[in-house]
Short mmCIF file of C-alpha atoms in Angstrom, two decimals:
data_model
loop_
_atom_site.label_atom_id
_atom_site.label_comp_id
_atom_site.label_asym_id
_atom_site.label_seq_id
_atom_site.Cartn_x
_atom_site.Cartn_y
_atom_site.Cartn_z
CA UNK X 24 -101.71 121.09 100.99
CA UNK X 25 -99.03 123.61 99.99
CA UNK X 26 -96.06 123.67 103.06
CA UNK X 27 -94.34 126.35 103.11
CA UNK X 28 -91.75 127.24 105.83
CA UNK X 29 -94.00 128.39 109.30
CA UNK X 30 -93.94 129.95 112.75
CA UNK X 31 -96.47 130.50 115.50
CA UNK X 32 -96.51 133.08 117.76
CA UNK X 33 -99.88 134.32 120.27
CA UNK X 34 -101.79 137.34 119.49
CA UNK X 35 -101.23 140.56 120.81
CA UNK X 36 -104.40 142.15 122.45
CA UNK X 37 -104.14 145.80 122.68
CA UNK X 38 -106.59 147.79 125.21
CA UNK X 39 -106.72 151.00 125.68
CA UNK X 40 -106.84 153.42 129.54
CA UNK X 41 -103.79 154.08 131.54
CA UNK X 42 -100.65 152.58 130.41
CA UNK X 43 -99.66 151.11 133.91
CA UNK X 44 -102.81 148.99 132.98
CA UNK X 45 -102.32 148.47 129.26
CA UNK X 46 -99.27 147.56 129.99
CA UNK X 47 -99.51 144.34 132.41
CA UNK X 48 -103.14 143.05 130.50
CA UNK X 49 -100.72 143.08 127.28
CA UNK X 50 -97.46 141.32 129.01
CA UNK X 51 -100.55 139.28 130.58
CA UNK X 52 -102.55 138.23 128.02
CA UNK X 53 -99.41 136.53 126.30
CA UNK X 54 -99.26 134.36 129.45
CA UNK X 55 -102.59 134.10 130.22
CA UNK X 56 -104.83 134.30 127.19
CA UNK X 57 -106.29 130.47 126.63
CA UNK X 58 -108.46 129.11 124.22
CA UNK X 59 -112.05 128.07 125.30
CA UNK X 60 -112.55 124.37 125.96
CA UNK X 61 -115.43 122.58 127.36
CA UNK X 62 -115.82 120.08 128.76
CA UNK X 63 -118.68 117.76 126.44
CA UNK X 64 -119.20 114.37 129.21
CA UNK X 65 -117.86 113.89 132.17
CA UNK X 66 -115.34 111.05 132.49
CA UNK X 67 -118.19 108.48 134.30
CA UNK X 68 -120.45 109.03 131.04
CA UNK X 69 -117.49 108.18 129.39
CA UNK X 70 -116.49 105.14 131.21
CA UNK X 71 -120.35 104.02 130.28
CA UNK X 72 -119.43 104.45 127.20
CA UNK X 73 -121.96 106.83 125.78
CA UNK X 74 -122.00 108.78 122.91
CA UNK X 75 -118.87 110.42 120.67
CA UNK X 76 -117.18 109.97 123.90
CA UNK X 77 -116.87 106.13 122.88
CA UNK X 78 -114.66 107.33 120.21
CA UNK X 79 -112.23 108.88 122.49
CA UNK X 80 -110.92 105.37 124.38
CA UNK X 81 -108.94 102.22 123.66
CA UNK X 82 -111.53 98.82 124.51
CA UNK X 83 -109.47 99.15 127.53
CA UNK X 84 -111.06 103.01 128.66
CA UNK X 85 -107.72 104.21 127.97
CA UNK X 86 -108.04 107.74 126.58
CA UNK X 87 -106.35 108.07 122.35
CA UNK X 88 -104.39 110.83 121.57
CA UNK X 89 -104.59 112.54 118.19
CA UNK X 90 -101.34 114.30 117.35
CA UNK X 91 -101.05 116.77 113.43
CA UNK X 92 -97.59 117.26 112.68
CA UNK X 93 -97.20 120.03 110.63
CA UNK X 94 -93.72 120.21 108.35
CA UNK X 95 -92.99 123.80 106.28
CA UNK X 96 -90.12 122.35 104.39
CA UNK X 97 -91.96 119.48 103.08
CA UNK X 98 -90.90 116.23 102.62
CA UNK X 99 -88.15 114.76 99.68
CA UNK X 100 -91.39 113.13 97.48
CA UNK X 101 -88.67 110.50 95.94
CA UNK X 102 -88.54 108.63 99.97
CA UNK X 103 -91.90 109.44 100.88
CA UNK X 104 -94.97 107.85 98.90
CA UNK X 105 -95.06 104.04 99.38
CA UNK X 106 -93.33 102.02 96.92
CA UNK X 107 -97.01 100.28 95.23
CA UNK X 108 -100.54 100.57 96.78
CA UNK X 109 -102.92 98.87 98.19
CA UNK X 110 -102.46 95.76 101.59
CA UNK X 111 -99.16 95.22 100.73
CA UNK X 112 -97.49 98.45 100.17
CA UNK X 113 -94.31 98.90 101.22
CA UNK X 114 -92.55 101.95 103.35
CA UNK X 115 -90.54 103.71 101.62
CA UNK X 116 -86.87 105.27 103.45
CA UNK X 117 -88.26 108.48 104.88
CA UNK X 118 -91.14 106.31 106.09
CA UNK X 119 -88.77 102.64 107.34
CA UNK X 120 -88.86 103.72 111.10
CA UNK X 121 -91.97 102.62 111.26
CA UNK X 122 -92.07 99.53 109.86
CA UNK X 123 -93.85 97.61 113.09
CA UNK X 124 -95.95 99.51 113.38
CA UNK X 125 -97.00 99.87 109.56
CA UNK X 126 -100.52 97.30 109.95
CA UNK X 127 -101.92 100.24 111.84
CA UNK X 128 -100.97 102.98 108.76
CA UNK X 129 -103.08 104.52 106.63
CA UNK X 130 -100.98 107.10 103.96
CA UNK X 131 -103.69 109.39 101.87
CA UNK X 132 -102.37 111.09 98.80
CA UNK X 133 -104.19 113.16 96.25
CA UNK X 134 -105.77 115.70 98.11
CA UNK X 135 -104.66 119.66 98.41
CA UNK X 136 -106.38 122.28 100.72
CA UNK X 137 -107.87 125.28 97.87
CA UNK X 138 -107.97 127.80 100.41
CA UNK X 139 -103.98 128.14 100.69
CA UNK X 140 -102.98 128.61 97.66
CA UNK X 141 -102.84 132.91 96.25
CA UNK X 142 -106.44 132.19 94.64
CA UNK X 143 -107.92 136.70 95.44
CA UNK X 144 -105.47 137.26 97.78
CA UNK X 145 -102.00 137.49 95.52
CA UNK X 146 -98.50 136.42 97.97
CA UNK X 147 -98.30 135.71 101.63
CA UNK X 148 -98.15 131.73 101.28
CA UNK X 149 -96.29 131.24 104.31
CA UNK X 150 -98.68 132.93 106.28
CA UNK X 151 -101.53 132.02 104.73
CA UNK X 152 -100.78 127.94 104.87
CA UNK X 153 -99.60 127.53 108.18
CA UNK X 154 -103.85 129.42 108.86
CA UNK X 155 -105.49 127.34 106.56
CA UNK X 156 -103.57 123.62 107.80
CA UNK X 157 -106.35 122.69 110.38
CA UNK X 158 -108.65 125.05 109.70
CA UNK X 159 -109.07 124.50 106.27
CA UNK X 160 -110.33 128.33 106.14
CA UNK X 161 -109.08 131.00 104.47
CA UNK X 162 -108.21 133.43 106.28
CA UNK X 163 -109.45 136.80 106.15
CA UNK X 164 -105.91 139.04 104.91
CA UNK X 165 -104.47 141.45 107.19
CA UNK X 166 -102.03 142.59 109.42
CA UNK X 167 -103.87 144.50 112.01
CA UNK X 168 -106.13 143.08 114.95
CA UNK X 169 -109.05 142.28 112.48
CA UNK X 170 -107.47 138.86 112.57
CA UNK X 171 -110.49 135.93 111.28
CA UNK X 172 -110.46 132.08 110.48
CA UNK X 173 -111.54 128.99 112.11
CA UNK X 174 -111.83 126.76 114.63
CA UNK X 175 -108.89 124.21 114.13
CA UNK X 176 -109.95 120.32 114.06
CA UNK X 177 -107.45 119.76 116.75
CA UNK X 178 -109.21 122.25 119.08
CA UNK X 179 -112.34 121.12 117.71
CA UNK X 180 -111.56 117.52 119.85
CA UNK X 181 -109.92 118.75 122.18
CA UNK X 182 -114.05 120.17 123.15
CA UNK X 183 -115.24 116.63 122.55
CA UNK X 184 -112.13 114.72 124.15
CA UNK X 185 -109.48 117.51 126.57
CA UNK X 186 -111.63 116.56 129.78
CA UNK X 187 -110.11 113.02 128.85
CA UNK X 188 -106.31 113.70 130.20
CA UNK X 189 -104.74 116.55 132.93
CA UNK X 190 -105.05 119.21 130.00
CA UNK X 191 -107.20 119.31 126.69
CA UNK X 192 -104.39 119.74 124.11
CA UNK X 193 -100.98 120.76 124.01
CA UNK X 194 -99.38 122.58 121.41
CA UNK X 195 -95.77 122.45 120.63
CA UNK X 196 -92.99 124.19 118.43
CA UNK X 197 -89.49 124.17 117.51
CA UNK X 198 -89.55 127.76 116.00
CA UNK X 199 -89.36 131.60 117.76
CA UNK X 200 -91.63 132.37 117.92
CA UNK X 201 -93.37 136.16 117.08
CA UNK X 202 -96.53 138.15 118.82
CA UNK X 203 -97.28 140.19 116.15
CA UNK X 204 -96.76 142.72 113.26
CA UNK X 205 -96.75 141.87 109.60
CA UNK X 206 -95.23 138.81 108.94
CA UNK X 207 -95.66 137.79 105.38
CA UNK X 208 -97.43 140.32 101.98
CA UNK X 209 -100.02 141.54 104.29
CA UNK X 210 -100.56 139.03 106.87
CA UNK X 211 -100.67 138.68 110.13
CA UNK X 212 -98.15 137.09 112.31
CA UNK X 213 -100.81 135.69 114.25
CA UNK X 214 -101.66 133.04 110.84
CA UNK X 215 -97.84 132.61 110.48
CA UNK X 216 -97.16 131.48 114.39
CA UNK X 217 -100.50 129.82 115.16
CA UNK X 218 -101.55 126.43 113.70
CA UNK X 219 -104.42 125.60 116.48
CA UNK X 220 -106.86 127.95 117.04
CA UNK X 221 -110.19 127.99 119.27
CA UNK X 222 -112.27 129.74 117.48
CA UNK X 223 -111.83 132.65 114.61
CA UNK X 224 -110.13 135.04 116.04
CA UNK X 225 -108.56 132.91 119.25
CA UNK X 226 -105.16 131.44 117.46
CA UNK X 227 -103.80 129.21 120.38
CA UNK X 228 -99.85 129.93 120.90
CA UNK X 229 -97.81 127.47 121.25
CA UNK X 230 -94.67 126.61 123.39
CA UNK X 231 -91.24 126.30 122.13
CA UNK X 232 -89.35 125.94 125.18
CA UNK X 233 -89.16 122.49 126.15
CA UNK X 234 -88.38 123.21 129.82
CA UNK X 235 -90.96 124.96 130.43
CA UNK X 236 -93.66 122.35 128.74
CA UNK X 237 -91.46 119.52 131.13
CA UNK X 238 -92.83 121.87 134.13
CA UNK X 239 -95.85 122.27 133.41
CA UNK X 240 -96.00 118.99 132.63
CA UNK X 241 -94.92 116.91 135.50
CA UNK X 242 -93.59 120.53 138.14
CA UNK X 243 -90.00 122.16 138.05
CA UNK X 244 -87.07 121.06 140.01
CA UNK X 245 -85.61 117.73 140.89
CA UNK X 246 -88.45 114.43 141.08
CA UNK X 247 -88.36 114.69 144.67
CA UNK X 248 -89.56 118.60 144.84
CA UNK X 249 -91.37 118.74 141.50
CA UNK X 250 -95.33 117.51 143.00
CA UNK X 251 -94.45 120.47 146.12
CA UNK X 252 -93.79 122.67 143.51
CA UNK X 253 -96.22 121.84 141.10
CA UNK X 254 -98.90 122.61 143.67
CA UNK X 255 -97.35 125.99 144.53
CA UNK X 256 -97.43 126.87 140.80
CA UNK X 257 -101.40 126.52 140.70
CA UNK X 258 -101.42 128.83 144.01
CA UNK X 259 -99.63 131.10 142.18
CA UNK X 260 -101.56 130.75 139.47
CA UNK X 261 -104.56 131.33 141.43
CA UNK X 262 -103.72 134.27 143.44
CA UNK X 263 -101.93 135.13 139.06
CA UNK X 264 -106.16 135.09 138.15
CA UNK X 265 -107.51 136.79 140.80
CA UNK X 266 -105.53 139.91 140.53
CA UNK X 267 -106.15 139.77 136.97
CA UNK X 268 -109.58 139.71 137.62
CA UNK X 269 -109.32 142.83 139.90
CA UNK X 270 -107.90 145.02 137.50
CA UNK X 271 -110.22 144.01 134.59
CA UNK X 272 -113.28 145.14 136.56
CA UNK X 273 -111.88 148.52 137.85
CA UNK X 274 -110.72 148.85 133.69
CA UNK X 275 -114.33 147.36 131.54
CA UNK X 276 -115.59 150.93 132.89
CA UNK X 277 -113.18 153.05 130.99
CA UNK X 278 -113.40 150.68 127.11
CA UNK X 279 -114.75 151.78 124.45
CA UNK X 280 -117.16 149.22 123.07
CA UNK X 281 -114.39 148.26 120.66
CA UNK X 282 -112.30 147.08 123.48
CA UNK X 283 -114.87 145.37 125.46
CA UNK X 284 -114.95 142.83 122.46
CA UNK X 285 -110.96 142.25 123.15
CA UNK X 286 -111.69 142.56 126.75
CA UNK X 287 -113.80 139.54 126.82
CA UNK X 288 -111.90 137.87 124.41
CA UNK X 289 -109.14 137.83 127.19
CA UNK X 290 -111.77 137.36 130.17
CA UNK X 291 -112.35 133.97 128.30
CA UNK X 292 -108.89 132.76 128.08
CA UNK X 293 -108.92 133.71 131.61
CA UNK X 294 -111.63 131.75 132.55
CA UNK X 295 -110.27 128.91 130.56
CA UNK X 296 -107.53 129.07 132.98
CA UNK X 297 -109.33 128.20 135.49
CA UNK X 298 -111.01 125.93 134.30
CA UNK X 299 -108.05 124.16 133.40
CA UNK X 300 -106.65 124.08 137.30
CA UNK X 301 -110.00 122.81 138.73
CA UNK X 302 -109.59 119.76 136.02
CA UNK X 303 -106.28 119.30 136.86
CA UNK X 304 -106.69 118.32 140.56
CA UNK X 305 -109.16 115.52 139.44
CA UNK X 306 -106.33 113.95 138.00
CA UNK X 307 -105.49 113.49 141.71
CA UNK X 308 -101.61 111.66 140.64
CA UNK X 309 -99.32 113.29 138.29
CA UNK X 310 -96.33 111.17 136.81
CA UNK X 311 -93.21 112.06 137.72
CA UNK X 312 -90.39 110.17 135.02
CA UNK X 313 -87.31 109.35 136.84
CA UNK X 314 -85.38 111.75 134.49
CA UNK X 315 -83.73 115.42 134.18
CA UNK X 316 -86.08 117.87 133.77
CA UNK X 317 -84.36 119.81 129.94
CA UNK X 318 -81.88 122.60 130.30
CA UNK X 319 -84.41 124.53 127.46
CA UNK X 320 -84.02 125.02 124.26
CA UNK X 321 -81.39 123.54 122.56
CA UNK X 322 -78.35 126.00 120.77
CA UNK X 323 -78.68 125.75 117.22
CA UNK X 324 -76.47 124.07 115.15
CA UNK X 325 -73.85 125.49 112.61
CA UNK X 326 -75.03 124.13 110.04
CA UNK X 327 -78.90 124.81 109.99
CA UNK X 328 -78.37 128.45 110.99
CA UNK X 329 -76.13 129.15 108.50
CA UNK X 330 -78.35 127.50 105.83
CA UNK X 331 -81.55 128.85 106.85
CA UNK X 332 -82.21 132.68 107.39
CA UNK X 333 -86.16 134.27 107.35
#
């Protein structure tokens, strides 16, 4: 697959109506709109080892994890590929840190993604590559709201296995985020800044701030405060969801057909937040690591910031 600079962001959802309502829903949409995941099997069914869910567990019953990492600048080919093929391959310089788990590795080559190439669409390699990386589709070339990609493999896995953990999936990035606009030769920023898609028109925004990720997982504050703060956060989320749903019910009467479709997508995200809150309550024990909460996004290195520009 072609590898290029890429960043990801959430889609700016547009609504019609009074300015105050539109402003509120747009701001809430950035924070609340999430993809819809459904739990296809209960934990009890998984424990019984039925169906495809059996593949989501280890022999001990612990859930497996799957991760996809995008390296936009590529790798040094001469240091990446093993020095020979077959069972007795030797890890090259870049992969040497994985030597102790080499017996569990498979390193595949000869792959390509034709939908990430220019084809009939011309320039826009950066955004197009990001949009096709996990979806495998040729994204629609547009800088407007009519984006169209496909469900990404990570979200397909989350739909099947996400009920085994407190969060169906976690989307992370070390890039800044962009919410809208034309990012690359006529391609929407939605393609360039999002690798995960829960549906053809629903990118899943990643989180760039390690502090916010940590607090989402374990709660805010010191180790002694996290449990209480996490419970308080969930109650606040419920209150916000109730307020948003009440406001959208009155807004719905003022919308045209096209805006109704946008609002339906927005409400799908709201319902997903509700499901996540309910799922979190099923896991009574929340881990509380003996570690300080990260301070936030690290300051960029002068060397890195001086050599990169967009």
